[in-house]
Amino acid sequence: MSEVTHVGLEIHVQLLTESKVFCACRNSYGDEANSNVCPVCLGYPGILPALNEEAVTKAYQIASALGCTLSHSVGFERKNYFYPDLPKNYQISQYAAPLGSDGQFLYECDGQERRVRIREVHLEEDAGKMIHAGDLSLLDYNRAGTPLVEVVTQPDLRSGADAEQLLTAFRSLVRYIGVCDGNMEHGSLRADANISVSDTEDRLGAKVEVKNLNSFKFVRAAIGFEELRQAAELVAGREVVSETRLWNENRDVTKTMRVKETDSDYRYFGEPDLPPYPLAPAFFDEVAARAVELPLAKRRRLAAAHSLSDAQSAFVTAEPETARFFERCLTSGADGKAVANWLAADVQRLLRQRGETLGSSALSPERLVQLLSLVDRGEITGKIGKQVLQAILESDRDPAAIVEEDGLRPVTDAAALGQVLSEVLAEHPQVRAQLSGGDRKPVGFLIGKVMQRTAGQADPGAIRTLIEAEVAEEAGG
Amino acid sequence: MTTQQWAATASDSARRGKWSARVAELNGELNALLSFDADARAPVAVSGDGPLFGVPFVVKDNIAVDGLPLTCGSRLLADLVSPYSATAVARLEQAGAWVAGKANLDEFGMGSSGQHSAFGPVRNPWDHRAVPGGSSSGSAAAVAAGMVPLALGSDTGGSVRQPASFCGVYGLKPTYGAVSRFGLVAYASSLDVVGIIADTPQLARAAFAAVRGADEWDQSSVTAAASQPAGMPSKVGVPRVALAGLDARVAEVLATAEHQLEESGCTVVDVELPALEHVAAAYYVIATAEASANLARYDGIRYGARVGDGGGPGEDAEKLVRATRSAGFGQEVKTRILTGTFVLRSGFQEQYYQRAQRVRTLVREEVERELRRCDLLLLPTYPVPPFTAGSTAGDGLDELQQKQADLFTGIANLTGHPALAFPVDSNGGRPIGMQLMGPAHSEEQLLAVVERLTERWPPPRPGSHIGEVA
């Protein structure tokens, strides 16, 4: 018997909007508890929701990027359930007609293109947070009413690794569109997984939903755990119970939260406070105008155009900030491959050391292009280039100014270099002997020594010429 | 009293004191007001801006006034103070009127007798043994007794019109969406409207002009052009067939109203509204379904009375919520929440909720059809006169009979059309009113017709009346 695993995800995306979805409160993470609240988001008697159009636009941007069929009017339902973090004890969500349906998402998994079908994209309000502190339960309603988009995939995924890669690519997507910061730690991007293991390919097994997955790693681990657990049930001849389970990150296991049979009936019905809101053609024009090139398309285009390696194209396009930086370098005429090399290696390393990002650092695309061009024209050596890069980050100056002010121009003056070379040869008589004997091996050693004495400023080409001249002289003399 | 006379009383502390004392005395008999303050918001000058300058009004206690209690007639919200004002309240204040108090009501607007308030029953100023109607019982009783000339109420299935009829005053249920619901505590959101109770049609018109129009905080609100009253309508329809079970006295008063309309130049014609017999059932399914969600927020966690400390060791939130709601809600509210939860269960929605929605569509089509054939419809407000409180014997009605009797008012809530209840006959101290229903946004037309009738056949006053004392 061989088991087949099917995984579907419910991805929750908190939208980046100034205000909440149904009131004027600030939509902001990390503020003092219950500071961004008002009668509307606290569910006071008599309040009504007023729909935030920016949230609607951003939700449609996601649905549109996922190639969904877009609903021409936006209507809501009430999803009824009691929970202390839900101020009205119903959630305003979409049920009958989600704003997007039947889309797809393309991403790469282990170098292979994968496609997951998107069942629906809908807009709803987030709940508050309940914090348990000893015997107390505390409630923070700052998050209540945050615009939340739920993306529901079909059960097309086959493993935890698959799900992790999809989520990584999806995070990149929402960051590209600029609708979400994708911060799992703050909960702005969250996912629940539905896992079903069956013993035949042609039908799904019982659906088990796993919640409380606060990182992509937990998603992978929880799916892996469920695969084994459910397969073991089947092997033992038992039925898998359809239920909701919670991931316990301390023990790396899932535990039953509630069994589906006793699950609450949400008693959905049309939200009378928000009559279906017809969207004008101008709205869809705006959504279209905001469309951007998606990460996978960009990666393919740039990789082909600039002969980037897989790792380079992945690095350059993972973050919208890096991609923007890269493309601005290209418009300044830089060589794509060289830029990618620098970004993926030295730039990334130095930024990480300094705890900075491209956007927050003193390195602009113009400065990097200037630096590359100095190296390319031989005005500085590659090694000095790295020093200049560091100096840019440290002192916020242009590369040309750094070279000038810090005296980093290469020493090409034959007399000065000849002097250094003579000193080196004098200290290493055996090397001189080797050269005299026609052995070229020590040339590299000599160049290195001269570079060392000149603090890397010597032009390696010029040193080589001098050495050759020295050898020729001896042979002739 | 005219608007100017009210402004004079309101701005003079001595006269205010006299008025206030009489209100307190009357309220002792009627229990119409839950709070009254003649001074806090009274104008300081005898004249000022706004068509309603100086006019005191009371607000049904399910409509928010910043800084005043918002009990909804419920133990659960007995100590809640509203942190904001309803749009309708704010707009009346902008027009120069001022809030003098909060009016008693059937808990959360659920009831048509004025007997379902956690703060005691309201009495009819005409006859203290009779119910004042409900759920805007306090608003209607206060206006009828002359405590104030104007009140805000809410009408979900007749809650403004029926008590207005029972108390012999004017009650306007505007077109759904014509007045913002922001600040009106929701009972059944797709049926609820903020309504106006006034002692004259002129004052009702001025108040409606002040509160009407779209509000950014209520997305179901709209701004419609004010209808131009075109004198008396030529044709008024009466749904004759549906009136078979009408109380004889109500039938007599209906004939009086028809006669008055004919005397005023209208033709009265028969119309067909066969769906009327399904109105009460459809109304209660939809209203209770929406109520079950709307009242879910009263869990004792964020505001309101909390029973138990579910957060303590060994307790949980569910226990706290259960205890709070069990102790906080009255029996009628619980019955409606349970009914609404029942009709919305998955697998049963088709049988109840969706079916009720189809009846709603059918009723709307019928009313629209008849309103193309005639200008306005004339209907009784309630099939029986004000009944005796606290008894199901004699002329008393039990809870089910009261619900079945909501057909004539519930129809306008299901269809969204405006309707105006007006006094026609005092019926020996238990007033009987009729209502006119018209096309969407025809409030001015309804008010103009009733104004004409009132000029010719002025309604009498109840025994419990403040008189000219103020």
XYZ file of C-alpha atoms in Angstrom, chain B residues 26-27 29-34 102-105 121-123 137-139 141-142 147:
21
model
C -46.314 62.467 34.630
C -43.416 60.059 34.297
C -47.526 57.571 36.190
C -46.296 56.527 32.774
C -42.654 55.326 33.163
C -42.093 56.670 29.642
C -38.634 58.123 30.277
C -35.556 56.376 31.648
C -33.918 58.840 26.946
C -37.157 56.950 26.423
C -38.172 53.552 27.725
C -38.719 50.733 25.221
C -43.663 48.687 31.701
C -44.776 51.925 30.061
C -48.393 53.031 30.519
C -43.385 52.813 23.891
C -41.701 55.565 25.902
C -41.196 57.807 22.866
C -46.167 57.984 25.460
C -43.895 60.968 26.154
C -43.718 65.956 27.918
